[in-house]
Amino acid sequence: MIVPGSGSGPLAPGAGQLLEEAADMLGLKAGQVEGVLQEAGITLRSPAPADRRLLLLRQRMSGIKHSGEDFAFDQNFGPGVWAIAHHANSAGKTSLLECLVWPLRGAPRDLPPDVRSWLRTLTVDVMVAGRPTRIALEFTPAARPAAVCRIWAAGSERELWDAADEELRLVAEASGLEDTSRVISGYLMDALRMEHTSLWQGKGGADGEGAAQVHGWASYFGACYLNPGGDEILLGDVSAVGLPGRLLELFVDVPYSTALTQLSVAGKRETKLVRQQDRRAQDDATARKTEREAWRRELDGLGKSIAALRADQERNVTPLLAAVDRAGAHLRERMEQMEGLEQALGELTAARIRTQQAVMDAQETWQARRVLGRLNPVCCPRCEEPLEAERRVQERESAACAVCTRTLPEVDAETAEAALEQLRAEVSAAEAAEENARHQRDAVKVEVEQAKAAQQKAHADLQGVLAVSGAHQRLRELELRAAVLQGQLAATGLPSGGGRTVGPEPNAVLTTTHTVVHGYVDTAAKRLFPAMDAQIVEVAARFGVQNLDSVRLNRAGQVNAVKAGVATAFKRLSRGDRLRMRIATVIALLRVGAARGVATHPGLLLIDSVAAEEVTEVPARTLIAELMALSEELPGLQVVLTTAQPELVQGLLPPERIITSNGEHLF
């Protein structure tokens, strides 16, 4: 069959030409561009036909059910349509299909946990790109690890059929479920010449600024094990932006489509890296500015301290010593003067008190004896014995002489008054003399305080200069710290970006190469996708999709259908039509590949519950009948489907291709 629009010429040039084009645009050499790509983990490979056929030959498994009942299952397969059919809902149809999926995918998609626990051995014989291969799993629940996987290779299909495991060539081995998935995925991708796909997630990564999400064989297998009708994703069972389109490009074999996604991811990663570097540089510059300002302030303070210490070292101590001596002598003089004045003041105060007492004594009587008592004898003039206090009292009270005890003569009043006036004059003179002495004492006291302050200042100045002799270490420490700060200021004053490596700028190389590759990928897609569109319309109509006028696939993996003149998005189609469109898309991939002489899709289709979305028997039988007709047209097509309505396949499929059981369960 000739596929319209598929063409027969090459869809893209060799890798060398792409490198030369990118290098010319950048003004570089092709080797420089290639070097940058290799550093990013990208290798451009010239397009070459890939054989990605998978042909299921045989399935075997054994185990022990929860009831303790042993079971064993052995089924041969071949090209064409095969049906796992049983009317009961829990007969094991999906489990049997999942047991096919496990060795082929690396892990089951929806195998019930109880069935998992029953399994002891699970083996699938399959042709992988024409290589006879056996994938064998062994399960030992009590052991660690609980699962062991071995992949064997045979020289021919006959040898694979007849030989025991140990007679084949062991090509890979794994222990544990995760390692099993990894080994199966790696083996099949290598055998089918496939590479991992990286898709950029804008908000992925630990920092939320984007990261690459890597997809491998488990994601690719979604183009073989189709989603149920209710799912809104065209191809693949992993919800990732861009993955359905990536599967379309991969399995229709658009040249350089894998390299294009790698370039896209590498470019976005480099852009993110540059953005983060710029942000860190800005943050560093801000922090550096703050640090530099603090360093400058500290350096200014150190400069002042160093200058002060150096100035102190240069001062002459002799004048300070003389100043201390002068201040001490002046202080001593003032203190001696103050002591003399304090003593004189004390004597004057005592004299004033005595004079005031005499006035008081004279005023006690107007008798002349009291006036004459100013003589105030203290002892007998003859024997010089002290006069007793009682005689003095008697003299004042009875005018009896304290010496001879005879009555004193009368004294004239004028004479007494004159004597009192003289005593008062003496008191005034004593008070004036005391006040004058006090003023002199207070003035000298102020001078003493001033002399003390001057003496203390002179002493402090002297001590400050004398202390400089022990401050050499402090001065050295300040000078070293100042040198460190000057070095830091000099080292951090370089302009940003001064240390960039000379050479091709990675982001520019990645962007330019992406532009070149994108042009060829887009050109190839424009030649292949219209051919697929036409095939999908023709096959979907055969499957029973009503009123389908046209279909347009885009590279994002979206199907834009027009039904009865109305544009209808894929998710707006009925559940049954979605399943038919998925199957039609895979058939279109196979047809376009066959027209180009390449087998880019594995050619294996696994469909669970093929009639679950149908309300009548006719559409389901039509779909199965068309699948059988297409398997005759495309010899590499192999379909394994399940149904709970055995009558759908009875009369359509040969009995040997209907896997069923008369019992309650299939195994």
XYZ file of C-alpha atoms in Angstrom:
667
model
C 0.000 0.000 0.000
C 1.295 3.463 -0.887
C 0.873 5.932 1.956
C -0.041 9.394 0.682
C 2.507 12.063 1.477
C 5.024 9.664 2.987
C 7.557 10.175 0.200
C 10.554 8.013 -0.464
C 13.530 10.375 -0.216
C 15.566 11.145 2.919
C 13.818 13.264 5.532
C 16.946 14.878 6.980
C 20.670 15.273 6.220
C 23.494 13.633 8.121
C 24.675 14.796 11.509
C 27.825 16.333 10.057
C 25.804 18.715 7.883
C 23.745 19.858 10.891
C 26.915 20.584 12.858
C 28.373 22.535 9.933
C 25.198 24.623 9.586
C 25.155 25.466 13.283
C 28.885 26.243 13.250
C 28.491 28.610 10.249
C 25.708 30.487 12.041
C 27.892 30.862 15.150
C 31.160 31.623 13.378
C 32.744 28.519 14.914
C 34.136 25.230 13.740
C 31.978 22.109 13.666
C 34.281 20.447 16.195
C 33.691 23.281 18.662
C 29.923 22.908 18.349
C 30.189 19.158 18.751
C 32.371 19.620 21.843
C 29.781 21.842 23.526
C 27.030 19.345 22.688
C 29.049 16.472 24.123
C 29.608 18.412 27.349
C 25.815 18.712 27.543
C 25.480 14.927 27.009
C 24.147 15.243 23.447
C 25.443 13.299 20.467
C 23.964 13.923 17.032
C 23.651 10.670 15.099
C 22.768 10.437 11.438
C 19.318 8.894 10.859
C 19.343 5.140 10.303
C 16.405 2.719 10.005
C 15.607 1.081 13.325
C 14.011 -2.339 13.775
C 11.775 -2.060 16.839
C 9.545 -5.096 16.285
C 8.336 -7.098 19.279
C 6.698 -10.449 18.563
C 5.304 -12.416 21.497
C 5.980 -16.165 21.108
C 5.109 -17.837 24.376
C 3.941 -17.135 27.918
C 4.474 -19.471 30.868
C 3.854 -19.042 34.552
C 3.376 -21.092 37.686
C 2.625 -20.504 41.323
C 0.588 -21.276 44.403
C -2.743 -19.643 45.084
C -3.763 -18.366 48.483
C -5.821 -21.517 48.948
C -2.665 -23.624 48.563
C -3.662 -24.833 45.098
C -0.828 -25.053 42.577
C -1.374 -23.594 39.120
C 0.537 -23.537 35.839
C -0.117 -21.721 32.571
C 1.530 -22.213 29.171
C 0.339 -20.389 26.041
C 1.866 -20.005 22.604
C 1.427 -16.817 20.570
C 2.155 -15.641 17.068
C 1.306 -12.808 14.667
C -2.306 -11.678 14.302
C -5.125 -11.082 16.769
C -5.400 -13.034 20.042
C -8.189 -12.839 22.577
C -8.260 -13.612 26.312
C -11.962 -14.265 26.822
C -14.091 -15.346 29.784
C -17.600 -14.325 30.770
C -16.807 -14.036 34.504
C -15.571 -10.694 35.848
C -12.917 -12.171 38.167
C -11.700 -14.972 35.959
C -8.192 -13.493 35.576
C -8.321 -11.886 32.113
C -6.625 -8.627 33.122
C -4.231 -10.505 35.423
C -3.185 -12.748 32.554
C -2.601 -9.693 30.373
C -0.643 -7.980 33.167
C 1.524 -11.089 33.482
C 2.396 -10.572 29.827
C 3.100 -6.891 30.509
C 5.433 -7.469 33.481
C 8.337 -9.152 31.614
C 7.865 -6.912 28.566
C 7.545 -3.589 30.407
C 9.729 -4.277 33.441
C 6.796 -3.898 35.859
C 3.072 -4.564 35.690
C 0.726 -1.621 35.380
C -2.263 -2.896 37.353
C -1.671 -6.438 38.625
C -3.690 -7.173 41.804
C -1.482 -7.720 44.883
C -3.025 -11.125 45.649
C -2.134 -12.446 42.188
C 1.390 -11.075 42.592
C 1.778 -13.099 45.775
C 0.760 -16.321 43.957
C 3.479 -16.139 41.301
C 6.643 -18.259 41.518
C 7.808 -18.216 37.875
C 6.905 -15.976 34.977
C 8.521 -16.430 31.567
C 7.959 -14.785 28.204
C 9.630 -15.800 24.939
C 9.732 -12.909 22.504
C 11.444 -11.828 19.315
C 13.126 -8.481 20.017
C 14.142 -6.780 16.746
C 14.548 -10.272 15.274
C 16.532 -11.591 18.275
C 15.080 -14.673 20.015
C 14.908 -13.663 23.684
C 13.617 -15.215 26.894
C 12.788 -13.020 29.887
C 12.356 -15.149 33.008
C 11.271 -13.981 36.465
C 11.501 -16.098 39.619
C 9.756 -15.153 42.861
C 10.554 -16.441 46.345
C 8.355 -14.579 48.856
C 10.441 -15.435 51.934
C 13.783 -14.610 50.297
C 15.629 -11.324 49.980
C 15.521 -10.280 47.256
C 12.104 -11.739 46.524
C 12.518 -11.479 42.726
C 15.271 -12.539 40.331
C 15.265 -11.754 36.623
C 17.353 -13.362 33.906
C 17.365 -12.530 30.215
C 18.524 -15.261 27.856
C 19.362 -15.121 24.157
C 19.082 -17.897 21.558
C 20.522 -18.330 18.095
C 17.130 -19.045 16.511
C 13.449 -19.192 17.284
C 13.604 -22.990 17.198
C 16.420 -23.035 19.744
C 14.461 -20.676 21.975
C 11.462 -22.985 21.753
C 13.296 -26.218 22.517
C 16.095 -25.238 24.906
C 16.013 -25.007 28.689
C 17.181 -21.800 30.309
C 20.648 -23.059 31.172
C 21.212 -24.069 27.538
C 20.781 -20.472 26.344
C 23.166 -17.530 26.574
C 22.628 -15.367 29.648
C 22.790 -11.698 28.600
C 21.467 -9.896 31.710
C 20.560 -10.626 35.312
C 18.855 -8.640 38.081
C 17.889 -9.034 41.731
C 14.927 -7.227 43.249
C 11.947 -5.541 41.663
C 13.626 -2.179 41.006
C 16.710 -3.768 39.506
C 14.494 -6.053 37.411
C 12.652 -3.069 35.947
C 15.945 -1.295 35.279
C 17.574 -4.292 33.562
C 14.555 -5.150 31.366
C 14.197 -1.500 30.347
C 17.886 -1.181 29.534
C 18.005 -4.405 27.538
C 14.946 -3.646 25.426
C 15.958 -0.037 24.744
C 19.407 -1.146 23.616
C 17.981 -3.942 21.461
C 15.384 -1.606 19.910
C 17.900 1.254 19.467
C 15.989 3.696 21.595
C 17.199 6.500 23.849
C 15.742 8.048 26.959
C 13.571 11.098 26.481
C 13.989 14.172 28.664
C 11.080 16.587 28.909
C 11.436 19.893 30.719
C 9.009 20.544 33.569
C 8.805 24.285 34.171
C 8.124 24.022 37.904
C 10.047 20.827 38.592
C 13.179 20.269 40.613
C 13.964 20.825 44.278
C 14.143 24.595 43.702
C 10.862 24.732 41.752
C 12.619 26.509 38.857
C 12.405 23.653 36.386
C 14.029 20.266 35.861
C 14.245 17.518 33.274
C 11.862 14.585 33.650
C 13.429 11.479 32.104
C 11.254 8.865 30.406
C 12.327 5.423 29.285
C 10.905 2.111 28.207
C 8.107 1.999 30.786
C 6.725 5.252 29.345
C 7.273 4.122 25.753
C 5.388 0.876 26.378
C 2.224 2.956 26.687
C 2.192 3.010 22.877
C 1.808 -0.804 22.988
C -0.383 -1.270 26.069
C -3.198 1.135 25.226
C -5.118 3.153 27.785
C -8.793 2.314 28.348
C -11.427 4.301 26.504
C -12.147 6.650 29.381
C -8.581 7.992 29.518
C -7.986 11.393 27.920
C -4.339 10.828 26.924
C -3.872 9.724 23.328
C -0.775 7.565 23.857
C 1.107 6.529 26.965
C 0.001 5.930 30.524
C 2.203 8.641 32.059
C 0.689 12.084 32.501
C 3.521 14.344 31.355
C 3.269 17.440 29.193
C 4.578 16.689 25.703
C 4.976 12.925 26.177
C 2.170 11.805 23.784
C 3.685 13.944 21.028
C 7.118 12.590 21.837
C 5.803 9.022 21.446
C 4.289 9.904 18.074
C 7.590 11.346 16.812
C 9.519 8.406 18.230
C 7.391 5.663 16.709
C 6.843 7.336 13.350
C 10.628 7.805 13.349
C 10.886 11.561 12.830
C 14.661 12.062 12.330
C 16.488 13.854 15.144
C 13.341 14.122 17.266
C 15.202 12.665 20.250
C 18.111 15.053 19.713
C 15.651 17.929 19.503
C 14.167 17.158 22.929
C 17.684 16.758 24.328
C 18.683 20.141 22.911
C 15.531 21.743 24.237
C 16.100 20.387 27.743
C 19.817 21.236 27.682
C 19.065 24.780 26.529
C 16.474 25.310 29.266
C 18.821 23.803 31.817
C 21.597 26.140 30.676
C 19.220 29.113 30.767
C 18.201 28.164 34.298
C 21.853 27.803 35.269
C 22.747 31.212 33.815
C 19.724 32.776 35.532
C 20.720 31.265 38.861
C 24.349 32.316 38.368
C 23.258 35.871 37.597
C 21.026 35.903 40.665
C 23.811 34.533 42.846
C 26.224 37.087 41.369
C 23.751 39.874 42.156
C 23.271 38.560 45.685
C 27.037 38.246 46.073
C 27.514 41.793 44.796
C 24.954 43.116 47.271
C 26.531 41.177 50.126
C 29.990 42.261 48.986
C 28.911 45.918 48.918
C 27.632 45.625 52.478
C 30.852 43.913 53.557
C 33.002 46.513 51.825
C 31.178 49.355 53.535
C 31.701 47.681 56.919
C 35.384 47.095 56.087
C 35.825 50.763 55.114
C 34.234 51.962 58.351
C 36.461 49.653 60.382
C 39.517 50.765 58.405
C 38.725 54.442 59.059
C 38.460 53.762 62.798
C 41.734 51.832 62.766
C 43.441 54.717 60.972
C 42.463 57.130 63.701
C 43.607 54.753 66.453
C 46.927 54.104 64.700
C 47.515 57.842 64.200
C 46.810 58.524 67.876
C 49.202 55.791 69.021
C 51.923 56.992 66.686
C 51.469 60.622 67.867
C 51.746 59.542 71.499
C 54.988 57.739 70.732
C 56.506 60.969 69.428
C 55.742 63.129 72.553
C 58.592 64.317 74.992
C 58.035 63.176 78.569
C 60.355 65.818 80.262
C 57.855 68.710 80.158
C 55.196 66.406 81.585
C 57.455 65.435 84.495
C 58.141 69.128 85.222
C 54.415 69.855 85.045
C 53.735 67.090 87.541
C 56.390 68.515 89.925
C 55.026 72.049 89.639
C 51.476 70.882 90.223
C 52.571 68.892 93.276
C 54.523 71.825 94.793
C 51.649 74.221 94.191
C 49.260 71.760 95.800
C 51.497 71.415 98.854
C 51.764 75.213 99.248
C 48.058 75.673 99.058
C 47.446 72.861 101.537
C 49.986 74.292 104.019
C 48.393 77.716 103.663
C 44.957 76.223 104.209
C 46.160 74.369 107.317
C 47.534 77.691 108.782
C 44.306 79.488 108.039
C 42.288 76.639 109.546
C 44.363 76.919 112.770
C 44.035 80.750 112.938
C 40.311 80.488 112.297
C 40.003 78.052 115.164
C 41.848 80.390 117.538
C 39.764 83.408 116.521
C 36.577 81.403 116.931
C 37.654 80.453 120.486
C 38.515 84.098 121.332
C 35.188 85.271 120.018
C 33.397 82.712 122.167
C 35.307 83.814 125.298
C 34.512 87.495 124.660
C 30.822 86.690 124.192
C 30.879 84.761 127.490
C 32.377 87.786 129.309
C 29.599 89.992 127.977
C 27.035 87.541 129.240
C 28.688 87.431 132.699
C 28.787 91.251 132.964
C 25.174 91.577 131.988
C 24.016 89.297 134.828
C 24.356 92.120 137.394
C 24.864 95.805 137.502
C 27.052 95.442 140.504
C 30.484 96.784 140.218
C 31.933 93.595 141.490
C 30.914 91.880 138.401
C 32.392 94.640 136.383
C 35.501 94.416 138.456
C 35.170 90.682 138.146
C 36.750 91.210 134.801
C 39.935 90.691 136.807
C 38.670 87.209 137.277
C 41.308 85.888 139.727
C 41.877 82.180 139.388
C 44.009 81.603 142.507
C 44.966 83.092 145.816
C 47.575 85.825 145.181
C 49.566 84.646 148.170
C 49.574 80.847 148.128
C 48.532 80.534 144.498
C 46.026 77.824 145.321
C 43.182 77.650 142.796
C 39.934 79.269 143.898
C 37.070 76.844 144.382
C 34.051 77.014 142.091
C 31.753 77.537 145.061
C 33.522 80.833 145.915
C 33.014 82.102 142.385
C 29.309 81.322 142.606
C 29.113 83.003 146.037
C 30.876 86.070 144.645
C 28.283 86.497 141.907
C 25.298 85.835 144.167
C 26.259 87.702 147.451
C 29.022 90.027 146.311
C 31.505 88.208 148.565
C 35.078 88.296 147.224
C 36.167 84.931 145.937
C 39.659 85.535 147.447
C 39.058 87.063 150.923
C 35.293 86.378 151.218
C 34.630 89.952 152.357
C 31.772 91.976 150.887
C 32.742 93.801 147.661
C 32.249 97.573 147.526
C 29.463 99.151 145.500
C 30.285 100.081 141.844
C 28.937 103.086 139.991
C 26.358 102.270 137.229
C 28.030 104.477 134.646
C 31.278 102.742 135.264
C 29.618 99.336 134.815
C 27.928 100.446 131.592
C 31.193 101.691 130.205
C 32.804 98.374 130.988
C 29.996 96.465 129.207
C 30.282 98.681 126.146
C 33.971 97.960 125.966
C 33.227 94.219 126.148
C 30.719 94.519 123.284
C 33.262 96.295 121.167
C 35.700 93.466 121.790
C 33.036 90.906 120.670
C 32.445 92.794 117.386
C 36.138 92.957 116.732
C 36.469 89.196 117.445
C 33.576 88.357 115.070
C 35.036 90.514 112.283
C 38.415 88.898 112.689
C 36.801 85.402 112.589
C 34.788 86.202 109.430
C 37.830 87.580 107.654
C 39.794 84.449 108.551
C 36.958 82.224 107.252
C 36.875 84.031 103.882
C 40.607 83.595 103.546
C 40.315 79.901 104.453
C 37.488 79.317 101.860
C 39.433 81.053 99.086
C 42.487 78.952 99.765
C 40.288 75.803 99.901
C 39.104 76.506 96.328
C 42.708 76.936 95.267
C 43.532 73.590 96.905
C 40.818 71.804 94.854
C 42.059 73.441 91.672
C 45.603 72.427 92.499
C 44.459 68.837 93.093
C 42.739 68.736 89.673
C 45.778 70.191 87.958
C 48.040 67.705 89.727
C 45.786 64.763 88.670
C 45.701 65.917 85.024
C 49.449 66.307 84.906
C 49.854 62.860 86.388
C 47.367 61.334 83.890
C 49.148 62.967 80.933
C 52.411 61.584 82.187
C 50.948 58.072 82.619
C 49.444 58.172 79.091
C 52.792 58.937 77.544
C 54.565 56.422 79.743
C 51.984 53.760 78.710
C 52.897 54.189 75.008
C 56.077 52.267 75.637
C 53.917 49.157 76.298
C 51.535 49.753 73.346
C 53.850 48.635 70.535
C 52.088 45.229 70.295
C 48.678 46.896 70.129
C 49.910 49.224 67.388
C 51.263 46.223 65.444
C 47.930 44.393 65.753
C 46.041 47.431 64.481
C 48.413 47.821 61.533
C 48.061 44.114 60.571
C 44.261 44.297 60.729
C 44.328 47.440 58.593
C 46.500 45.618 56.013
C 44.020 42.710 55.902
C 41.113 45.086 55.333
C 42.990 46.899 52.564
C 43.678 43.542 50.873
C 40.030 42.511 51.111
C 38.899 45.801 49.621
C 41.395 45.469 46.775
C 40.471 41.808 46.060
C 36.705 42.428 46.006
C 36.878 45.520 43.879
C 37.229 43.588 40.587
C 34.378 43.957 38.059
C 31.976 40.992 37.885
C 32.522 38.518 35.068
C 36.243 39.166 34.942
C 37.016 35.469 35.243
C 34.823 34.054 32.461
C 36.412 31.328 30.362
C 37.088 32.268 26.753
C 35.363 29.933 24.297
C 31.994 29.120 22.734
C 29.089 30.278 24.872
C 27.134 27.058 25.664
C 23.685 28.641 25.613
C 24.276 30.185 22.190
C 25.541 26.868 20.784
C 22.594 24.941 22.196
C 20.073 27.518 20.989
C 21.518 27.704 17.498
C 21.814 23.931 17.131
C 18.249 23.580 18.397
C 17.098 26.016 15.714
C 18.874 24.049 12.984
C 17.599 20.657 14.171
C 14.099 22.001 14.756
C 13.912 23.094 11.142
C 14.605 19.575 9.857
C 12.365 17.919 12.456
C 9.524 20.259 11.551
C 10.010 19.576 7.855
C 9.982 15.811 8.424
C 6.910 16.043 10.661
C 5.072 18.036 8.005
C 5.712 15.191 5.556
C 4.858 12.330 7.933
C 2.019 13.656 10.078
C -0.395 14.420 7.200
C 0.140 10.854 5.986
C -0.750 9.640 9.474
C -3.813 11.909 9.563
C -5.172 10.320 6.408
C -4.493 6.818 7.747
C -6.219 7.557 11.064
C -9.362 8.787 9.302
C -9.490 5.724 7.041
C -8.790 3.170 9.810
C -11.013 4.861 12.437
C -13.909 4.835 9.984
C -13.355 1.101 9.442
C -13.395 0.653 13.227
C -16.805 2.299 13.443
C -16.110 5.953 14.297
C -19.128 7.720 12.789
C -19.131 10.970 10.772
C -15.358 11.487 10.994
C -14.423 14.067 8.331
C -10.785 14.689 9.181
C -8.119 14.373 11.838
C -5.095 16.527 12.454
C -2.294 15.327 14.699
C 0.163 17.850 16.026
C 3.596 17.361 17.524
C 2.220 17.934 21.021
C 0.342 14.615 20.711
C -3.064 16.236 20.378
C -5.774 14.942 18.038
C -8.042 17.569 16.547
C -10.940 15.771 14.911
C -13.777 17.103 12.793
C -16.996 15.099 13.065
C -19.956 16.054 10.869
C -18.287 19.399 10.212
C -17.765 20.193 13.914
C -14.295 20.459 15.452
C -14.096 17.980 18.336
C -11.234 17.675 20.791
C -10.042 14.176 21.644
C -11.356 14.363 25.212
C -14.796 15.308 23.840
C -15.065 12.064 21.879
C -17.059 9.192 23.315
C -15.165 6.625 25.351
C -15.519 4.032 22.584
C -14.344 6.481 19.908
C -11.275 7.383 22.004
C -10.223 3.722 22.129
C -10.795 3.339 18.372
C -8.771 6.492 17.697
C -5.888 5.147 19.815
C -5.852 1.879 17.911
C -6.161 3.750 14.613
C -3.196 5.953 15.551
C -0.977 2.932 16.191
C -2.114 1.322 12.930
C -1.281 4.599 11.158
C 2.205 4.504 12.686
C 2.665 0.973 11.402
C 1.377 1.818 7.922
C 3.529 4.914 7.515
C 6.562 2.993 8.763
C 5.856 0.086 6.406
C 5.577 2.499 3.467
C 9.062 3.823 4.316
C 10.425 0.303 4.820
C 11.073 0.776 8.547
C 9.604 -0.882 11.629
C 9.630 2.003 14.097
C 6.695 0.821 16.220
C 7.005 -2.567 17.990
C 3.864 -3.749 16.220
C 2.469 -5.186 19.486
C -0.921 -3.995 20.747
C -2.330 -4.964 24.148
C -5.938 -3.923 24.719
C -7.763 -4.618 27.973
C -11.582 -4.862 27.943
C -11.932 -4.061 24.266
C -15.748 -3.992 24.406
C -16.183 -2.324 27.790
C -17.184 0.999 26.211
C -19.707 -0.495 23.725
C -23.449 -0.571 24.266
C -24.100 -3.152 21.547
C -22.249 -6.149 20.188
C -21.964 -4.922 16.585
C -19.352 -2.092 17.064
C -17.090 -4.407 19.065
C -17.239 -7.200 16.479
C -16.594 -4.630 13.744
C -13.467 -3.415 15.569
C -12.144 -6.945 16.088
C -12.885 -7.922 12.496
C -11.018 -4.888 11.172
C -8.070 -5.663 13.444
C -7.951 -9.134 11.926
C -8.045 -7.675 8.410
C -5.268 -5.203 9.255
C -3.118 -8.016 10.689
C -3.279 -9.661 7.265
C -2.289 -6.380 5.642
C 0.497 -5.716 8.160
C 2.208 -9.041 8.863
C 4.145 -7.512 11.758
C 0.992 -6.614 13.704
C 0.208 -8.643 16.823
C -2.829 -7.830 18.988
C -3.716 -9.362 22.356
C -7.053 -8.216 23.748
C -9.311 -9.188 26.612
C -13.077 -9.346 26.704
C -15.787 -10.481 29.080
C -17.961 -11.352 26.055
C -16.530 -14.483 24.410
C -19.269 -14.306 21.789
C -17.549 -11.250 20.286
C -14.604 -13.329 19.099
C -16.297 -16.641 18.509
C -16.601 -17.171 14.773
C -14.154 -14.349 14.075
C -10.944 -15.744 15.542
C -9.639 -19.261 15.106
C -10.247 -21.268 18.311
C -6.497 -21.612 18.928
C -6.266 -17.829 19.232
C -8.960 -17.608 21.870
C -7.491 -18.088 25.349
C -10.347 -19.185 27.565
C -11.393 -21.816 30.086
C -14.453 -23.868 30.855
C -13.726 -23.472 34.530
C -14.317 -20.571 36.865
C -10.842 -19.098 36.280
C -8.376 -18.907 33.426
C -5.535 -20.152 35.659
